[in-house]
Coordinates of C-alpha atoms (C1' of nucleotides) in Angstrom, one line a residue:
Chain A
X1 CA 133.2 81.5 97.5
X2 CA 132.8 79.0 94.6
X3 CA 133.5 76.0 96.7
X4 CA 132.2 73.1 94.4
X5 CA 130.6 73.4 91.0
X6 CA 127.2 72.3 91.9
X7 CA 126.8 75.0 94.9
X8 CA 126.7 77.7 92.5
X9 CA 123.8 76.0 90.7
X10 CA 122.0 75.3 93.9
X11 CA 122.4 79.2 95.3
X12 CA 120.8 80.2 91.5
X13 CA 117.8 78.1 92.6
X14 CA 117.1 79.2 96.0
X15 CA 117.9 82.8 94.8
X16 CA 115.2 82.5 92.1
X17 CA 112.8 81.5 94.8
X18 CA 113.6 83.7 97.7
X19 CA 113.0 86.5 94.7
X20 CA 109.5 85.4 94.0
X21 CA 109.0 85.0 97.6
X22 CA 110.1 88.4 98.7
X23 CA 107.5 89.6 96.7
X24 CA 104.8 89.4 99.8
X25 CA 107.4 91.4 101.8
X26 CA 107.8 94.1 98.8
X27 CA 104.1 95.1 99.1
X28 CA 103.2 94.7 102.4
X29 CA 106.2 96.9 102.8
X30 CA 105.0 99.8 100.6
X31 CA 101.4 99.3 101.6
X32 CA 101.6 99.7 105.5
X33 CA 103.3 103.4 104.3
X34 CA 100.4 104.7 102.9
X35 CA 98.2 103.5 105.8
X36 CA 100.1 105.9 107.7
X37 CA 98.4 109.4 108.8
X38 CA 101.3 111.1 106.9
X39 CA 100.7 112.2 103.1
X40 CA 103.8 111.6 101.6
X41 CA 104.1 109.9 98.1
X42 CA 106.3 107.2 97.8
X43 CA 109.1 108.7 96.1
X44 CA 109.3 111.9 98.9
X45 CA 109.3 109.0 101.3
X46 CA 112.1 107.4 99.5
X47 CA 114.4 110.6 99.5
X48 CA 113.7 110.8 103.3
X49 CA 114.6 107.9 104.0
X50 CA 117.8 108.4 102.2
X51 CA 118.6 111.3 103.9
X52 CA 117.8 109.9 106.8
X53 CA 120.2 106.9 106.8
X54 CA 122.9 109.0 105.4
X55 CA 122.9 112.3 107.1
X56 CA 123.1 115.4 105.5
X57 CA 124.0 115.2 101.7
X58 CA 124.7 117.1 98.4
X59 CA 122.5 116.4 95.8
X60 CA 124.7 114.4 93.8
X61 CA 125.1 112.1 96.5
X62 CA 121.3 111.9 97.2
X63 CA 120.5 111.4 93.4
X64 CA 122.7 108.3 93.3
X65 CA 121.2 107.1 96.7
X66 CA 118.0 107.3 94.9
X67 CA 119.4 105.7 91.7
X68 CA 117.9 109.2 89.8
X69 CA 119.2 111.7 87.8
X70 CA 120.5 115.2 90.0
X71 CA 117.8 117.0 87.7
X72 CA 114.9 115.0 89.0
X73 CA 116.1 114.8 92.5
X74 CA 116.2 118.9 92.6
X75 CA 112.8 119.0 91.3
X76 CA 111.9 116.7 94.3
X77 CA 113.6 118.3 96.7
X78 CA 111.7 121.4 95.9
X79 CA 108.7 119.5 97.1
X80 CA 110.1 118.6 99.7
X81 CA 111.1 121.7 101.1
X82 CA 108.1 123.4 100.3
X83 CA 106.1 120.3 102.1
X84 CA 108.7 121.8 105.2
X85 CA 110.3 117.9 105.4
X86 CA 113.7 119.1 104.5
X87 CA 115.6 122.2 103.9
X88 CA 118.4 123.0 101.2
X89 CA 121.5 125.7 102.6
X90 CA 124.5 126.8 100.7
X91 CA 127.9 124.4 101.3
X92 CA 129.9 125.9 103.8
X93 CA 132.9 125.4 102.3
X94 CA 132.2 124.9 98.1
X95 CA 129.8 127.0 97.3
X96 CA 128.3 125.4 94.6
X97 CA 127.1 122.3 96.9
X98 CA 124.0 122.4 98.7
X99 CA 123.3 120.9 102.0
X100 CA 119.9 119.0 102.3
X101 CA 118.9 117.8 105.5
X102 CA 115.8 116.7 107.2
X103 CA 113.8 119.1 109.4
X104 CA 111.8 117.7 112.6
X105 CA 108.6 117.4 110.4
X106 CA 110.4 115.0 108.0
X107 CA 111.8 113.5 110.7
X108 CA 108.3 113.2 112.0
X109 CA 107.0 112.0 109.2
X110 CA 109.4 109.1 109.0
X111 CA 108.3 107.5 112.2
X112 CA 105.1 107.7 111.4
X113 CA 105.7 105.5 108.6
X114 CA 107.5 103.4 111.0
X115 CA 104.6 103.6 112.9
X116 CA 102.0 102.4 110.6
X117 CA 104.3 99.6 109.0
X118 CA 105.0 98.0 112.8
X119 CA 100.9 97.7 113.3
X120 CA 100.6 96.4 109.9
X121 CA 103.5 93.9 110.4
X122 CA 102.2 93.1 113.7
X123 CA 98.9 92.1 112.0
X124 CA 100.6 89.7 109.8
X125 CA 102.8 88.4 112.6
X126 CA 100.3 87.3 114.7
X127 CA 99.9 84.1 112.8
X128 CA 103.7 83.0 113.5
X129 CA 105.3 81.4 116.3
X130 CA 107.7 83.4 118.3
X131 CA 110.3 81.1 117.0
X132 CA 109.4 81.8 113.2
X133 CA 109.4 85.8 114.0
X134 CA 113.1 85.7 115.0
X135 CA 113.7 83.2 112.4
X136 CA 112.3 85.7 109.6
X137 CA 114.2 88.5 111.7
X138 CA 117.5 87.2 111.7
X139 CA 117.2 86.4 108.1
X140 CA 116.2 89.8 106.7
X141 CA 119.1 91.3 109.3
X142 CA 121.6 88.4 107.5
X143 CA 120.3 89.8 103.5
X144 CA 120.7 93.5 104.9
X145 CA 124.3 93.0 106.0
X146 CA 125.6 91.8 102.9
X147 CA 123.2 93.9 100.0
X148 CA 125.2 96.0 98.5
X149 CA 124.4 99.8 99.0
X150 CA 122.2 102.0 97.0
X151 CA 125.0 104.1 95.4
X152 CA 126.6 101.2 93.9
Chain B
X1 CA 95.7 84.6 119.7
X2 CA 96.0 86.9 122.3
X3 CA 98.0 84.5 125.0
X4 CA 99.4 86.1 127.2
X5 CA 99.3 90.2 128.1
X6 CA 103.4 90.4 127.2
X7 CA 103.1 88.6 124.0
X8 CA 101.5 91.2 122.2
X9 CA 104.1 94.2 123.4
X10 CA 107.1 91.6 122.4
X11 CA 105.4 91.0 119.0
X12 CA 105.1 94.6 118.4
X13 CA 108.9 95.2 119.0
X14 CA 110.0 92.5 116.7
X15 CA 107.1 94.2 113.5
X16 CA 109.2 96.8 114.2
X17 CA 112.5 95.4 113.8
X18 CA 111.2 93.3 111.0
X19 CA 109.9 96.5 109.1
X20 CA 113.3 98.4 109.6
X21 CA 115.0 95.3 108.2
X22 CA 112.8 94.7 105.3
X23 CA 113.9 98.0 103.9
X24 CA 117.0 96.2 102.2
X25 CA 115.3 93.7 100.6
X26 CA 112.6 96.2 99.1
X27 CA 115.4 98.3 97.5
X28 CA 117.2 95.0 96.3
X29 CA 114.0 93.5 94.7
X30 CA 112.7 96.9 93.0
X31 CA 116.9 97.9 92.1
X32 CA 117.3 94.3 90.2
X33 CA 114.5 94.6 88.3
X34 CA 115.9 97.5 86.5
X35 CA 118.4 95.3 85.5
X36 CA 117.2 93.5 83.1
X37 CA 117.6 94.1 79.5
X38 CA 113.5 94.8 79.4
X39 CA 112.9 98.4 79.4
X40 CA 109.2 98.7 81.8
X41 CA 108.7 101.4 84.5
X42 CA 107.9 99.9 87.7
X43 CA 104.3 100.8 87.8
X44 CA 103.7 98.7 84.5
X45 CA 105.9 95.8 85.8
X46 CA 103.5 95.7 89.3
X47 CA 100.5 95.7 86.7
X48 CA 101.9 93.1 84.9
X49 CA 103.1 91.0 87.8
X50 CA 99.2 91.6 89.0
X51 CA 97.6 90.5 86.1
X52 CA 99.8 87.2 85.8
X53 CA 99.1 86.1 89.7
X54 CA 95.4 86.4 88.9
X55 CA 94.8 86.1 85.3
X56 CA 92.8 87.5 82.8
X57 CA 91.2 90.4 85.2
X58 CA 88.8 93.1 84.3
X59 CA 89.7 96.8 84.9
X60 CA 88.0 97.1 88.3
X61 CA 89.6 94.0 90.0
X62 CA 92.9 95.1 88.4
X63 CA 92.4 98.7 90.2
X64 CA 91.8 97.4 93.5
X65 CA 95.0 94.5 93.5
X66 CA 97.0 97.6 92.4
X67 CA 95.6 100.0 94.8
X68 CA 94.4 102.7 92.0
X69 CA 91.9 103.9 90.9
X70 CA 89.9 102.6 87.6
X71 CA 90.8 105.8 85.6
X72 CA 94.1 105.7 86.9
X73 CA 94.5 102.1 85.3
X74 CA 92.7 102.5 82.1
X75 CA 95.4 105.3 81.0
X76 CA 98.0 102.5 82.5
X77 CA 96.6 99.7 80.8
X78 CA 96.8 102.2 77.4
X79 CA 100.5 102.6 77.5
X80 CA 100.6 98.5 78.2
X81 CA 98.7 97.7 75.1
X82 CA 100.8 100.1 73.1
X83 CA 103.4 98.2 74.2
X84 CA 102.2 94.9 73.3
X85 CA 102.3 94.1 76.7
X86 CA 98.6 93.4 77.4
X87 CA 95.4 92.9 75.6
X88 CA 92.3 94.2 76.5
X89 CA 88.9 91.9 74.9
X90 CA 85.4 93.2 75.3
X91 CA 84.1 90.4 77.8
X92 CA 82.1 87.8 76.4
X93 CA 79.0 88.0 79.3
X94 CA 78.8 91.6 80.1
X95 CA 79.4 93.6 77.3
X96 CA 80.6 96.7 79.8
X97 CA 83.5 94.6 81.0
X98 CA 86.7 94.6 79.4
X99 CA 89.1 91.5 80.4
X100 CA 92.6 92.3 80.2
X101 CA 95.1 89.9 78.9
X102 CA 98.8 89.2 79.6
X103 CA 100.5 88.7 75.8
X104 CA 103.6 86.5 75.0
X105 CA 105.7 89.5 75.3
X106 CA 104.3 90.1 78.5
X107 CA 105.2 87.0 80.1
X108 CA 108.3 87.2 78.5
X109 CA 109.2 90.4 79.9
X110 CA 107.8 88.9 83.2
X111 CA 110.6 86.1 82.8
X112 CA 113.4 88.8 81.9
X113 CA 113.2 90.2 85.0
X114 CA 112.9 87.3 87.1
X115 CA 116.2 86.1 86.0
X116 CA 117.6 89.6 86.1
X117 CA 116.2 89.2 90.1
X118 CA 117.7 86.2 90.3
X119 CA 121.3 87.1 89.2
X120 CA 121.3 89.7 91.3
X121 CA 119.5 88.0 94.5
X122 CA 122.3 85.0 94.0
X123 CA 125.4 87.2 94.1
X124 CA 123.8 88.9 97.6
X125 CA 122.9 85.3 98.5
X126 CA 126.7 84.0 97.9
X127 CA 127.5 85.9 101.5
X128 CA 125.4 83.1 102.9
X129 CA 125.5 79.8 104.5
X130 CA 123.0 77.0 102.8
X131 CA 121.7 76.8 106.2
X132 CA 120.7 80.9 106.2
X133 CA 119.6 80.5 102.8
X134 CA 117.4 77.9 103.8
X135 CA 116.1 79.9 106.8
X136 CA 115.6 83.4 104.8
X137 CA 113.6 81.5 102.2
X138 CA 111.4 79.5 105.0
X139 CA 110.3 83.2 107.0
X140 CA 109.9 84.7 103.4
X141 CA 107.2 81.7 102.7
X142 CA 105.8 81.7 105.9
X143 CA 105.4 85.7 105.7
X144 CA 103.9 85.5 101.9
X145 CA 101.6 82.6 103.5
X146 CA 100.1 85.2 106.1
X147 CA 100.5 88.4 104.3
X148 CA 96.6 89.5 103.1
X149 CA 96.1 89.6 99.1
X150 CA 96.6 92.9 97.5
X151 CA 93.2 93.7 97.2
X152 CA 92.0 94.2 100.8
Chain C
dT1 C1' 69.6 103.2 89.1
dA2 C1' 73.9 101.0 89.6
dT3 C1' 78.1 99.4 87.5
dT4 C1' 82.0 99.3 83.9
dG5 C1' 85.0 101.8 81.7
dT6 C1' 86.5 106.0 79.6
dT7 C1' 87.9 111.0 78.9
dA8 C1' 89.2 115.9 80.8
dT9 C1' 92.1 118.2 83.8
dA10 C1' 95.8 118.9 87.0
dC11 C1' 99.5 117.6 89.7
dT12 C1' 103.7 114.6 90.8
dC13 C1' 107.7 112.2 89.1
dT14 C1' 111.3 111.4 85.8
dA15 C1' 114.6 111.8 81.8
dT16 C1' 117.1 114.7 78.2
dA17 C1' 119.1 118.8 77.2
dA18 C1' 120.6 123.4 78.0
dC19 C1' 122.0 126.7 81.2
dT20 C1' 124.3 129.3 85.5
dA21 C1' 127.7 129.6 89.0
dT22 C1' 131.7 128.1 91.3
dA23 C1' 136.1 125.6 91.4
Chain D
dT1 C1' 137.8 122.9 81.8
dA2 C1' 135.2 120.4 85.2
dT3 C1' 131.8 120.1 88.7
dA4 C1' 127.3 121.3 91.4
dG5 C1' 123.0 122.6 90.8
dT6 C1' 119.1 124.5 88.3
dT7 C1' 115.7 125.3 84.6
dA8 C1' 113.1 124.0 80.1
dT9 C1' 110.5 120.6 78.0
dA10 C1' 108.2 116.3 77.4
dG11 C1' 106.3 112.1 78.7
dA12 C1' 104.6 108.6 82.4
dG13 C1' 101.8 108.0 86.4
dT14 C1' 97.9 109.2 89.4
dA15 C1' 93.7 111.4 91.5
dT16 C1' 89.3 114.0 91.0
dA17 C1' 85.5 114.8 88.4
dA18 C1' 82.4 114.3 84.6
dC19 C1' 80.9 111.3 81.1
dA20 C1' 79.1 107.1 78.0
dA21 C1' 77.5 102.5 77.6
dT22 C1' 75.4 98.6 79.5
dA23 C1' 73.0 96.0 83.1

DNA sequence: TATTGTTATACTCTATAACTATA
DNA sequence: TATAGTTATAGAGTATAACAATA
């Protein structure tokens, strides 16, 4: 990092455009979710995802996935279990931790989204060249490996 | 479009891929905007984002690019105006209409978090080669290009 | 009559603060 | 005492339904 002065100016450009540009991306992404069969509001979808990528979690490690306070989170987890997308059991060995982990409906529901936001990407992708596709693939795949994660 | 039989199966594997991917970019462009020093809940920063891509609206056009409903974004629009945010004019032709604004503090809070996006885009962008800069902006374009407006 | 916008009501989501139970 | 989780309360956000004003 910080080879010459100038390159630091240049990357401030380009990051300023690619943020304006990843807008398009941003809402077709949240879109094609609620074109999906499944009734989930965005932020259940959100936690499920979460859970999800991360496995099983407390809920202190969920609320900072989720960049939301534990107080909130357990107030949307008890939506969540009563929607029967995740359930909530007593730490095995603290007992003051609970265990929330997705049942076979949230996981369900997940690839549904997935589902609905492949046909609605596929739609959009028709108008690019194979070439461009992989380009825009192996770009995302690049940004993904080096964002930081949620919890930070 | 449809060339040949293959094409369409292949294009649906890389939407897939493409949606998967996307995910980090959606948490990294929502996340940065709550970085800036402008305190504005995400719903009212997607309205005001809205309204400066298309201008002075009126409440019905501003529904449908947000994907609400009209009673939904009149109580929206109230916390806006109370926030100086937004103005809303009795329109000049039809006296039902009501055309809806952006203020200087609007734009300016528009502006806050672009550069908040920016700083945080161009430390995940520092990882990368000009080249894959150069490549992640060009699919970004070329997906914002294709991507259908909010309003359909 | 149809359209524009609002208000009434209820639910989800979130934050702040206070609380319980366990370590 | 510190930590994990919950509950109490209040405000933002949204949908459904009913309404007012204008076309």
């Amino acid at each position: 990092m910080q080879a010459r002065p100038g390159d630091e100016a240049a990357r401030d450009r380009m990051a300023r455009e690619i943020g304006v540009a990843a807008e398009a991306v941003v809402l077709a992404w949240t879109r094609a979710a609620e074109s999906a069969p499944a009734t989930v509001s965005a932020p259940q979808l959100k936690a499920l995802l979460a859970i999800d990528h991360h496995g099983p979690v407390n809920l202190v490690r969920l609320s900072d996935r989720l960049g939301a306070l534990p107080s909130s989170t357990s107030r949307l987890c008890d939506r969540l279990e009563v929607n029967g997308l995740v359930t909530r059991e007593a730490g095995a060995t603290d007992r003051r931790e609970v265990t929330i982990t997705l049942t076979a409906r949230g996981r369900a529901v997940l690839e549904q989204v997935r589902q609905a936001r492949q046909a609605h990407f596929s739609r959009i992708l028709a108008g690019m060249t194979p070439a461009e596709r992989a380009e825009l693939l192996a770009g995302l795949r690049r940004f993904a490996q080096l964002a930081p994660p949620p919890e930070d």
